[in-house]
Amino acid sequence: MTVKNDLNKITGKVWKFGDNVDTDIIIPGKYLRTTDMSIFVAHVMEGIDPQFSKKVQKGDVIVAGENFGCGSSREQAPLALKYAGVACVVAGSFARIFFRNAINVGLPIIEAKIDCKEGDTIEIDLGNGIIMNEGVDYTVTKLPDFLQEILTDGGLVGHRKKVDAV
Amino acid sequence: MQEVCLKCSFSRINKTILADLHSAIYVIRLKRLLLKLVLSKFSILFKFKKSYKITMPTISEKILSRASGKQVAADDFIIANIDYAMAHDGTSILAVKAFKEMDAKKVWNPERIIIPFDHYTPAHTDTGAKLHQGIRQWIREQGITNFFDIGEGICHQVLPENGFAMPGKLIIGADSHSCTYGAFGAFATGVGATDMAEIFASGKLWLRVPQTIRITVDGKLSKGVSAKDLTLNIIKTIGADGANYKAIEYYGKTIQDLSIAQRMTLCNMSIEMGAKTGIVPADEKTFDYLKGKAKEKYEPIYADDNANYCEDLYFDVANLQPQIAKPHEVDNVFNINEVAGTPLDQVFIGSCTNGRYEDLQVVAKILRGKQVKVRTIVLPASRSVLIRATESGIIATLLKAGAVIMPPGCGPCLGAHQGVICEGETCLSTSNRNFKGRMGAGGLIYLSSPETAAASALCGEIADPREVV
Ligand code: SF4
């Protein structure tokens, strides 16, 4: 089942991470031999904060530095974040494969450098490329429309079904 | 039905973005046209004999132009026809799941899909066995013949050995180190499982044509220093994301002198700089390697003179020392003297970076007649590497020296099983990643060449191979 995303209204609590958060941090390789999302969720971000899966709430937002998601091509990384309830990942930059995978599985992401602290409540309007935090507005580069459309459809699977149905 | 634009063959995008893309394309074309006009006037004025080419494509631009059926340049979005698609047991699980969820019935071409089992082989848990069973069944249903079951080897070794990695081809793998096939002059890159499901279903994938960095390497590598040291040194210079979204082309006398195995080591780690692919232009060595192996006819592709490179970098390796990447980033690279003496709990020799016959050969040379001081795990990259190493006596040498030999596959490289390390342990590995938790829940991973790994195994601590004879 693919769930649609509303890209224009994402409001959530911030979890902050640094540069080069790699896919082995997001979901270690030993948990990959399954398609059971609850296992990915139970171990999400284990490499950096073993308690993260217990603390993260549905709708929370990750704000990180450069090169988020570097390393392996494992799609389980964005899946783990998505099913853990992360509503959006904001990072200075993303590793190439993670970027594709996040779009394909329907995990909203946006490249931006913003000032914020852990626990801030952040508002994101992906469709219009606006981020608001603690009264400060940031205008960021929007994703191309076709990528936004895939995200809105909840990922490539949902998108393909929709396009094929027309 | 998919909507496909006839002008640019870009599909599944709405009208606004299509209009944007087209206007961007037209602006670029207009600029090129003007440039062409100006240059043609100049050539008349100065009686230039040489005719000016306006598009001076890189290898990536040329391969992607062929694959998309139109002239493309860096930053263009394209829909490309894939020559070969690879997914291993770790990623095909999700790709098959997404393929089914897409309601796709038949793969686009069962002969162009390659599935090696290497990540969790032989299966060591119920779930692992069950997943293998599911994929095997799907492979049978789909009539996929290029299936390499457990023990055949690591995907990035199996594809070249079986002649799938050919110059000029567009090869997409559901594994980040698919850039290894660039060693044969192919454009090869990694994607995730859903992208792979899309390829399984349609044989096509959207890509953005990358800009290209040209790296030229000159100088002779000194004794005890090898392609892995050069690779780590390049990564140190460029940084873990210095080539993000970009392609790399490797040139220079040093690169020409590298063997095919060494070129594979170099191209394998292009992803550790974020690169989409890393390419060594095909030459006689490539053609020789492919003789009798190549799966089909191929046409080598070369960049134009003065192709458009976004960056030009030079390396001289004459004084290069053995290099070590310290935990937990691959670009955290130091000369060996700064790290020598670090005590070790385990040495791992193998992986798609350095598990080839040549690698085992240099290791055996160093270990011959001696004993390792620390547990040492050796994983030949493929069945054929293991056969060769068995027949030539290398395996016996390694066993006598106290090494543990494991079946071909990924093994400890990704910490899934076999040779996992625990919190507080240190491993020196010839693989490509030293991320936190990569080889087990905790522990420290250092990366080095096979020469350094062998010398260190003998000493029980990180050691300079030039000093251990
Ligand atoms: S050997 Fe390691 S890096 Fe290479 S494909 Fe296997 S897990 Fe990936």
mmCIF file of N, CA, C and O in Angstrom, chain B residues 2-88:
data_model
loop_
_atom_site.group_PDB
_atom_site.id
_atom_site.type_symbol
_atom_site.label_atom_id
_atom_site.label_comp_id
_atom_site.label_asym_id
_atom_site.label_seq_id
_atom_site.Cartn_x
_atom_site.Cartn_y
_atom_site.Cartn_z
ATOM 1 N N GLN B 2 2.037 5.596 -20.238
ATOM 2 C CA GLN B 2 2.994 6.649 -19.911
ATOM 3 C C GLN B 2 2.938 7.729 -20.980
ATOM 4 O O GLN B 2 2.715 7.440 -22.152
ATOM 5 N N GLU B 3 3.170 8.944 -20.534
ATOM 6 C CA GLU B 3 3.239 10.027 -21.502
ATOM 7 C C GLU B 3 4.699 10.211 -21.855
ATOM 8 O O GLU B 3 5.551 10.361 -20.993
ATOM 9 N N VAL B 4 5.020 10.168 -23.110
ATOM 10 C CA VAL B 4 6.421 10.355 -23.483
ATOM 11 C C VAL B 4 6.517 11.538 -24.425
ATOM 12 O O VAL B 4 5.800 11.608 -25.434
ATOM 13 N N CYS B 5 7.377 12.455 -24.116
ATOM 14 C CA CYS B 5 7.549 13.622 -24.974
ATOM 15 C C CYS B 5 8.380 13.223 -26.179
ATOM 16 O O CYS B 5 9.440 12.616 -26.058
ATOM 17 N N LEU B 6 7.903 13.576 -27.348
ATOM 18 C CA LEU B 6 8.577 13.138 -28.561
ATOM 19 C C LEU B 6 9.890 13.885 -28.782
ATOM 20 O O LEU B 6 10.808 13.376 -29.386
ATOM 21 N N LYS B 7 9.937 15.121 -28.272
ATOM 22 C CA LYS B 7 11.137 15.917 -28.522
ATOM 23 C C LYS B 7 12.311 15.433 -27.683
ATOM 24 O O LYS B 7 13.445 15.466 -28.103
ATOM 25 N N CYS B 8 12.007 15.038 -26.457
ATOM 26 C CA CYS B 8 13.139 14.695 -25.596
ATOM 27 C C CYS B 8 12.999 13.310 -24.985
ATOM 28 O O CYS B 8 13.851 12.895 -24.213
ATOM 29 N N SER B 9 11.960 12.615 -25.318
ATOM 30 C CA SER B 9 11.691 11.261 -24.839
ATOM 31 C C SER B 9 11.629 11.174 -23.323
ATOM 32 O O SER B 9 11.866 10.141 -22.732
ATOM 33 N N PHE B 10 11.350 12.274 -22.680
ATOM 34 C CA PHE B 10 11.229 12.257 -21.238
ATOM 35 C C PHE B 10 9.801 11.927 -20.861
ATOM 36 O O PHE B 10 8.874 12.478 -21.420
ATOM 37 N N SER B 11 9.636 10.999 -19.954
ATOM 38 C CA SER B 11 8.272 10.578 -19.688
ATOM 39 C C SER B 11 7.841 10.887 -18.275
ATOM 40 O O SER B 11 8.644 11.246 -17.425
ATOM 41 N N ARG B 12 6.571 10.749 -18.044
ATOM 42 C CA ARG B 12 5.996 10.858 -16.719
ATOM 43 C C ARG B 12 6.365 12.147 -16.000
ATOM 44 O O ARG B 12 6.802 12.172 -14.891
ATOM 45 N N ILE B 13 6.267 13.249 -16.686
ATOM 46 C CA ILE B 13 6.482 14.507 -16.020
ATOM 47 C C ILE B 13 5.365 15.419 -16.479
ATOM 48 O O ILE B 13 4.825 15.229 -17.567
ATOM 49 N N ASN B 14 5.027 16.378 -15.675
ATOM 50 C CA ASN B 14 3.885 17.171 -16.072
ATOM 51 C C ASN B 14 4.278 18.238 -17.089
ATOM 52 O O ASN B 14 5.447 18.432 -17.409
ATOM 53 N N LYS B 15 3.263 18.945 -17.586
ATOM 54 C CA LYS B 15 3.499 19.837 -18.721
ATOM 55 C C LYS B 15 4.428 21.002 -18.366
ATOM 56 O O LYS B 15 5.240 21.420 -19.164
ATOM 57 N N THR B 16 4.281 21.508 -17.112
ATOM 58 C CA THR B 16 5.102 22.679 -16.746
ATOM 59 C C THR B 16 6.589 22.339 -16.765
ATOM 60 O O THR B 16 7.392 23.062 -17.337
ATOM 61 N N ILE B 17 6.896 21.206 -16.140
ATOM 62 C CA ILE B 17 8.322 20.866 -16.082
ATOM 63 C C ILE B 17 8.830 20.565 -17.493
ATOM 64 O O ILE B 17 9.946 20.895 -17.855
ATOM 65 N N LEU B 18 7.962 19.972 -18.301
ATOM 66 C CA LEU B 18 8.340 19.659 -19.671
ATOM 67 C C LEU B 18 8.664 20.964 -20.400
ATOM 68 O O LEU B 18 9.697 21.084 -21.064
ATOM 69 N N ALA B 19 7.798 21.966 -20.207
ATOM 70 C CA ALA B 19 8.020 23.253 -20.848
ATOM 71 C C ALA B 19 9.336 23.859 -20.346
ATOM 72 O O ALA B 19 10.156 24.339 -21.122
ATOM 73 N N ASP B 20 9.546 23.755 -19.019
ATOM 74 C CA ASP B 20 10.788 24.277 -18.434
ATOM 75 C C ASP B 20 12.005 23.603 -19.043
ATOM 76 O O ASP B 20 12.964 24.243 -19.440
ATOM 77 N N LEU B 21 11.903 22.284 -19.116
ATOM 78 C CA LEU B 21 13.026 21.518 -19.653
ATOM 79 C C LEU B 21 13.297 21.914 -21.097
ATOM 80 O O LEU B 21 14.430 22.126 -21.498
ATOM 81 N N HIS B 22 12.215 22.019 -21.847
ATOM 82 C CA HIS B 22 12.385 22.367 -23.257
ATOM 83 C C HIS B 22 13.001 23.747 -23.421
ATOM 84 O O HIS B 22 13.922 23.932 -24.204
ATOM 85 N N SER B 23 12.486 24.712 -22.617
ATOM 86 C CA SER B 23 13.062 26.047 -22.791
ATOM 87 C C SER B 23 14.529 26.018 -22.406
ATOM 88 O O SER B 23 15.355 26.643 -23.053
ATOM 89 N N ALA B 24 14.849 25.240 -21.355
ATOM 90 C CA ALA B 24 16.262 25.145 -20.969
ATOM 91 C C ALA B 24 17.077 24.536 -22.102
ATOM 92 O O ALA B 24 18.162 25.024 -22.445
ATOM 93 N N ILE B 25 16.525 23.491 -22.699
ATOM 94 C CA ILE B 25 17.244 22.830 -23.801
ATOM 95 C C ILE B 25 17.428 23.819 -24.963
ATOM 96 O O ILE B 25 18.500 23.928 -25.544
ATOM 97 N N TYR B 26 16.356 24.582 -25.240
ATOM 98 C CA TYR B 26 16.450 25.520 -26.359
ATOM 99 C C TYR B 26 17.481 26.610 -26.089
ATOM 100 O O TYR B 26 18.245 26.994 -26.969
ATOM 101 N N VAL B 27 17.512 27.085 -24.804
ATOM 102 C CA VAL B 27 18.503 28.119 -24.481
ATOM 103 C C VAL B 27 19.900 27.566 -24.719
ATOM 104 O O VAL B 27 20.752 28.200 -25.351
ATOM 105 N N ILE B 28 20.118 26.339 -24.243
ATOM 106 C CA ILE B 28 21.446 25.736 -24.427
ATOM 107 C C ILE B 28 21.767 25.592 -25.912
ATOM 108 O O ILE B 28 22.837 25.935 -26.380
ATOM 109 N N ARG B 29 20.765 25.110 -26.642
ATOM 110 C CA ARG B 29 20.995 24.902 -28.078
ATOM 111 C C ARG B 29 21.318 26.221 -28.777
ATOM 112 O O ARG B 29 22.182 26.294 -29.627
ATOM 113 N N LEU B 30 20.555 27.276 -28.365
ATOM 114 C CA LEU B 30 20.754 28.584 -28.972
ATOM 115 C C LEU B 30 22.170 29.075 -28.695
ATOM 116 O O LEU B 30 22.880 29.527 -29.579
ATOM 117 N N LYS B 31 22.592 28.878 -27.421
ATOM 118 C CA LYS B 31 23.944 29.300 -27.048
ATOM 119 C C LYS B 31 24.983 28.569 -27.893
ATOM 120 O O LYS B 31 25.942 29.138 -28.376
ATOM 121 N N ARG B 32 24.745 27.277 -28.047
ATOM 122 C CA ARG B 32 25.702 26.471 -28.819
ATOM 123 C C ARG B 32 25.752 26.935 -30.270
ATOM 124 O O ARG B 32 26.796 26.999 -30.883
ATOM 125 N N LEU B 33 24.555 27.268 -30.784
ATOM 126 C CA LEU B 33 24.456 27.698 -32.170
ATOM 127 C C LEU B 33 25.245 28.990 -32.357
ATOM 128 O O LEU B 33 26.031 29.132 -33.309
ATOM 129 N N LEU B 34 25.054 29.924 -31.420
ATOM 130 C CA LEU B 34 25.764 31.199 -31.502
ATOM 131 C C LEU B 34 27.268 30.961 -31.440
ATOM 132 O O LEU B 34 28.030 31.507 -32.245
ATOM 133 N N LEU B 35 27.670 30.119 -30.504
ATOM 134 C CA LEU B 35 29.081 29.813 -30.331
ATOM 135 C C LEU B 35 29.647 29.218 -31.623
ATOM 136 O O LEU B 35 30.737 29.567 -32.078
ATOM 137 N N LYS B 36 28.856 28.348 -32.193
ATOM 138 C CA LYS B 36 29.259 27.674 -33.426
ATOM 139 C C LYS B 36 29.499 28.721 -34.521
ATOM 140 O O LYS B 36 30.497 28.692 -35.228
ATOM 141 N N LEU B 37 28.547 29.667 -34.613
ATOM 142 C CA LEU B 37 28.627 30.705 -35.625
ATOM 143 C C LEU B 37 29.893 31.535 -35.444
ATOM 144 O O LEU B 37 30.669 31.731 -36.381
ATOM 145 N N VAL B 38 30.100 31.964 -34.160
ATOM 146 C CA VAL B 38 31.270 32.797 -33.873
ATOM 147 C C VAL B 38 32.541 32.046 -34.234
ATOM 148 O O VAL B 38 33.419 32.549 -34.922
ATOM 149 N N LEU B 39 32.597 30.783 -33.801
ATOM 150 C CA LEU B 39 33.807 29.995 -34.053
ATOM 151 C C LEU B 39 34.031 29.774 -35.540
ATOM 152 O O LEU B 39 35.164 29.812 -36.018
ATOM 153 N N SER B 40 32.943 29.570 -36.273
ATOM 154 C CA SER B 40 33.121 29.302 -37.703
ATOM 155 C C SER B 40 33.654 30.562 -38.389
ATOM 156 O O SER B 40 34.493 30.492 -39.268
ATOM 157 N N LYS B 41 33.200 31.753 -37.923
ATOM 158 C CA LYS B 41 33.733 32.994 -38.481
ATOM 159 C C LYS B 41 35.232 33.082 -38.193
ATOM 160 O O LYS B 41 36.029 33.414 -39.044
ATOM 161 N N PHE B 42 35.571 32.767 -36.915
ATOM 162 C CA PHE B 42 36.974 32.827 -36.529
ATOM 163 C C PHE B 42 37.821 31.925 -37.401
ATOM 164 O O PHE B 42 38.866 32.300 -37.878
ATOM 165 N N SER B 43 37.328 30.738 -37.616
ATOM 166 C CA SER B 43 38.149 29.778 -38.361
ATOM 167 C C SER B 43 38.355 30.266 -39.789
ATOM 168 O O SER B 43 39.400 30.019 -40.379
ATOM 169 N N ILE B 44 37.368 31.002 -40.308
ATOM 170 C CA ILE B 44 37.561 31.544 -41.650
ATOM 171 C C ILE B 44 38.606 32.664 -41.586
ATOM 172 O O ILE B 44 39.567 32.695 -42.350
ATOM 173 N N LEU B 45 38.421 33.543 -40.576
ATOM 174 C CA LEU B 45 39.337 34.669 -40.433
ATOM 175 C C LEU B 45 40.781 34.221 -40.331
ATOM 176 O O LEU B 45 41.669 34.741 -40.972
ATOM 177 N N PHE B 46 40.987 33.227 -39.434
ATOM 178 C CA PHE B 46 42.360 32.799 -39.171
ATOM 179 C C PHE B 46 42.754 31.566 -39.965
ATOM 180 O O PHE B 46 43.811 31.001 -39.734
ATOM 181 N N LYS B 47 41.935 31.206 -40.910
ATOM 182 C CA LYS B 47 42.210 30.033 -41.762
ATOM 183 C C LYS B 47 42.581 28.813 -40.918
ATOM 184 O O LYS B 47 43.573 28.141 -41.161
ATOM 185 N N PHE B 48 41.812 28.610 -39.871
ATOM 186 C CA PHE B 48 42.050 27.423 -39.050
ATOM 187 C C PHE B 48 41.771 26.186 -39.887
ATOM 188 O O PHE B 48 40.739 26.071 -40.509
ATOM 189 N N LYS B 49 42.738 25.269 -39.870
ATOM 190 C CA LYS B 49 42.529 24.046 -40.638
ATOM 191 C C LYS B 49 41.552 23.140 -39.899
ATOM 192 O O LYS B 49 40.717 22.489 -40.485
ATOM 193 N N LYS B 50 41.734 23.146 -38.560
ATOM 194 C CA LYS B 50 40.944 22.207 -37.766
ATOM 195 C C LYS B 50 39.506 22.700 -37.672
ATOM 196 O O LYS B 50 39.269 23.878 -37.429
ATOM 197 N N SER B 51 38.568 21.821 -37.905
ATOM 198 C CA SER B 51 37.186 22.266 -37.774
ATOM 199 C C SER B 51 36.782 22.186 -36.301
ATOM 200 O O SER B 51 37.144 21.256 -35.602
ATOM 201 N N TYR B 52 36.064 23.177 -35.827
ATOM 202 C CA TYR B 52 35.679 23.216 -34.432
ATOM 203 C C TYR B 52 34.443 22.382 -34.174
ATOM 204 O O TYR B 52 33.456 22.496 -34.886
ATOM 205 N N LYS B 53 34.548 21.595 -33.196
ATOM 206 C CA LYS B 53 33.368 20.841 -32.782
ATOM 207 C C LYS B 53 32.792 21.554 -31.579
ATOM 208 O O LYS B 53 33.509 21.887 -30.644
ATOM 209 N N ILE B 54 31.512 21.795 -31.599
ATOM 210 C CA ILE B 54 30.924 22.526 -30.494
ATOM 211 C C ILE B 54 30.634 21.600 -29.332
ATOM 212 O O ILE B 54 30.946 21.897 -28.199
ATOM 213 N N THR B 55 30.076 20.443 -29.641
ATOM 214 C CA THR B 55 29.869 19.508 -28.551
ATOM 215 C C THR B 55 31.138 18.687 -28.434
ATOM 216 O O THR B 55 31.551 18.031 -29.369
ATOM 217 N N MET B 56 31.758 18.799 -27.282
ATOM 218 C CA MET B 56 32.972 18.035 -27.079
ATOM 219 C C MET B 56 32.691 17.091 -25.935
ATOM 220 O O MET B 56 32.992 17.384 -24.779
ATOM 221 N N PRO B 57 32.034 16.002 -26.268
ATOM 222 C CA PRO B 57 31.490 15.169 -25.194
ATOM 223 C C PRO B 57 32.536 14.341 -24.457
ATOM 224 O O PRO B 57 33.566 13.972 -25.017
ATOM 225 N N THR B 58 32.202 14.076 -23.224
ATOM 226 C CA THR B 58 32.973 13.163 -22.395
ATOM 227 C C THR B 58 32.498 11.736 -22.704
ATOM 228 O O THR B 58 31.530 11.554 -23.440
ATOM 229 N N ILE B 59 33.153 10.758 -22.092
ATOM 230 C CA ILE B 59 32.741 9.365 -22.311
ATOM 231 C C ILE B 59 31.295 9.177 -21.833
ATOM 232 O O ILE B 59 30.472 8.579 -22.522
ATOM 233 N N SER B 60 30.982 9.729 -20.652
ATOM 234 C CA SER B 60 29.626 9.573 -20.113
ATOM 235 C C SER B 60 28.597 10.182 -21.058
ATOM 236 O O SER B 60 27.554 9.586 -21.320
ATOM 237 N N GLU B 61 28.885 11.384 -21.554
ATOM 238 C CA GLU B 61 27.926 12.038 -22.461
ATOM 239 C C GLU B 61 27.720 11.205 -23.719
ATOM 240 O O GLU B 61 26.601 11.089 -24.214
ATOM 241 N N LYS B 62 28.788 10.608 -24.212
ATOM 242 C CA LYS B 62 28.639 9.807 -25.437
ATOM 243 C C LYS B 62 27.851 8.525 -25.171
ATOM 244 O O LYS B 62 26.976 8.160 -25.955
ATOM 245 N N ILE B 63 28.179 7.843 -24.102
ATOM 246 C CA ILE B 63 27.472 6.584 -23.819
ATOM 247 C C ILE B 63 25.999 6.877 -23.554
ATOM 248 O O ILE B 63 25.113 6.172 -24.047
ATOM 249 N N LEU B 64 25.713 7.941 -22.807
ATOM 250 C CA LEU B 64 24.320 8.241 -22.489
ATOM 251 C C LEU B 64 23.581 8.789 -23.705
ATOM 252 O O LEU B 64 22.364 8.636 -23.808
ATOM 253 N N SER B 65 24.297 9.401 -24.643
ATOM 254 C CA SER B 65 23.653 9.825 -25.891
ATOM 255 C C SER B 65 23.193 8.593 -26.664
ATOM 256 O O SER B 65 22.067 8.528 -27.142
ATOM 257 N N ARG B 66 24.092 7.621 -26.752
ATOM 258 C CA ARG B 66 23.710 6.390 -27.460
ATOM 259 C C ARG B 66 22.526 5.718 -26.757
ATOM 260 O O ARG B 66 21.556 5.322 -27.383
ATOM 261 N N ALA B 67 22.606 5.649 -25.429
ATOM 262 C CA ALA B 67 21.587 4.908 -24.681
ATOM 263 C C ALA B 67 20.232 5.613 -24.704
ATOM 264 O O ALA B 67 19.199 4.976 -24.489
ATOM 265 N N SER B 68 20.236 6.923 -24.929
ATOM 266 C CA SER B 68 18.959 7.631 -24.924
ATOM 267 C C SER B 68 18.509 7.989 -26.330
ATOM 268 O O SER B 68 17.426 8.544 -26.527
ATOM 269 N N GLY B 69 19.360 7.696 -27.316
ATOM 270 C CA GLY B 69 18.963 7.909 -28.701
ATOM 271 C C GLY B 69 18.950 9.363 -29.135
ATOM 272 O O GLY B 69 18.305 9.719 -30.117
ATOM 273 N N LYS B 70 19.626 10.211 -28.397
ATOM 274 C CA LYS B 70 19.733 11.617 -28.822
ATOM 275 C C LYS B 70 21.000 12.228 -28.244
ATOM 276 O O LYS B 70 21.578 11.685 -27.307
ATOM 277 N N GLN B 71 21.431 13.336 -28.842
ATOM 278 C CA GLN B 71 22.637 13.998 -28.377
ATOM 279 C C GLN B 71 22.372 14.645 -27.022
ATOM 280 O O GLN B 71 21.513 15.507 -26.914
ATOM 281 N N VAL B 72 23.077 14.214 -25.994
ATOM 282 C CA VAL B 72 22.833 14.817 -24.687
ATOM 283 C C VAL B 72 24.124 15.393 -24.121
ATOM 284 O O VAL B 72 25.216 15.020 -24.538
ATOM 285 N N ALA B 73 23.972 16.316 -23.191
ATOM 286 C CA ALA B 73 25.130 16.929 -22.549
ATOM 287 C C ALA B 73 24.907 16.935 -21.041
ATOM 288 O O ALA B 73 23.790 16.681 -20.574
ATOM 289 N N ALA B 74 25.980 17.221 -20.301
ATOM 290 C CA ALA B 74 25.907 17.220 -18.835
ATOM 291 C C ALA B 74 24.710 18.026 -18.361
ATOM 292 O O ALA B 74 24.370 19.057 -18.937
ATOM 293 N N ASP B 75 24.071 17.527 -17.339
ATOM 294 C CA ASP B 75 22.905 18.132 -16.676
ATOM 295 C C ASP B 75 21.570 17.873 -17.378
ATOM 296 O O ASP B 75 20.525 18.198 -16.829
ATOM 297 N N ASP B 76 21.599 17.311 -18.594
ATOM 298 C CA ASP B 76 20.326 16.937 -19.232
ATOM 299 C C ASP B 76 19.682 15.799 -18.450
ATOM 300 O O ASP B 76 20.372 14.923 -17.927
ATOM 301 N N PHE B 77 18.374 15.806 -18.368
ATOM 302 C CA PHE B 77 17.641 14.645 -17.857
ATOM 303 C C PHE B 77 17.297 13.754 -19.038
ATOM 304 O O PHE B 77 16.858 14.247 -20.072
ATOM 305 N N ILE B 78 17.513 12.471 -18.875
ATOM 306 C CA ILE B 78 17.248 11.569 -19.998
ATOM 307 C C ILE B 78 16.513 10.313 -19.524
ATOM 308 O O ILE B 78 16.516 9.994 -18.337
ATOM 309 N N ILE B 79 15.915 9.639 -20.494
ATOM 310 C CA ILE B 79 15.447 8.276 -20.248
ATOM 311 C C ILE B 79 16.381 7.379 -21.045
ATOM 312 O O ILE B 79 16.489 7.519 -22.267
ATOM 313 N N ALA B 80 17.085 6.502 -20.342
ATOM 314 C CA ALA B 80 18.095 5.688 -21.018
ATOM 315 C C ALA B 80 17.654 4.230 -21.115
ATOM 316 O O ALA B 80 16.994 3.716 -20.210
ATOM 317 N N ASN B 81 18.033 3.601 -22.215
ATOM 318 C CA ASN B 81 17.828 2.163 -22.367
ATOM 319 C C ASN B 81 19.019 1.447 -21.753
ATOM 320 O O ASN B 81 20.169 1.727 -22.106
ATOM 321 N N ILE B 82 18.729 0.538 -20.854
ATOM 322 C CA ILE B 82 19.789 -0.119 -20.103
ATOM 323 C C ILE B 82 20.297 -1.346 -20.865
ATOM 324 O O ILE B 82 19.507 -2.131 -21.383
ATOM 325 N N ASP B 83 21.637 -1.493 -20.937
ATOM 326 C CA ASP B 83 22.196 -2.678 -21.602
ATOM 327 C C ASP B 83 22.146 -3.898 -20.688
ATOM 328 O O ASP B 83 21.737 -4.970 -21.106
ATOM 329 N N TYR B 84 22.617 -3.733 -19.461
ATOM 330 C CA TYR B 84 22.578 -4.847 -18.506
ATOM 331 C C TYR B 84 22.180 -4.331 -17.126
ATOM 332 O O TYR B 84 22.595 -3.241 -16.731
ATOM 333 N N ALA B 85 21.376 -5.120 -16.432
ATOM 334 C CA ALA B 85 20.924 -4.738 -15.094
ATOM 335 C C ALA B 85 21.290 -5.846 -14.122
ATOM 336 O O ALA B 85 21.104 -7.026 -14.415
ATOM 337 N N MET B 86 21.839 -5.446 -12.975
ATOM 338 C CA MET B 86 22.275 -6.438 -11.989
ATOM 339 C C MET B 86 21.632 -6.150 -10.628
ATOM 340 O O MET B 86 21.549 -4.997 -10.209
ATOM 341 N N ALA B 87 21.161 -7.183 -9.973
ATOM 342 C CA ALA B 87 20.728 -7.054 -8.577
ATOM 343 C C ALA B 87 21.190 -8.309 -7.854
ATOM 344 O O ALA B 87 21.119 -9.409 -8.411
ATOM 345 N N HIS B 88 21.727 -8.145 -6.637
ATOM 346 C CA HIS B 88 22.197 -9.328 -5.894
ATOM 347 C C HIS B 88 21.157 -9.748 -4.861
ATOM 348 O O HIS B 88 20.078 -9.140 -4.775
#
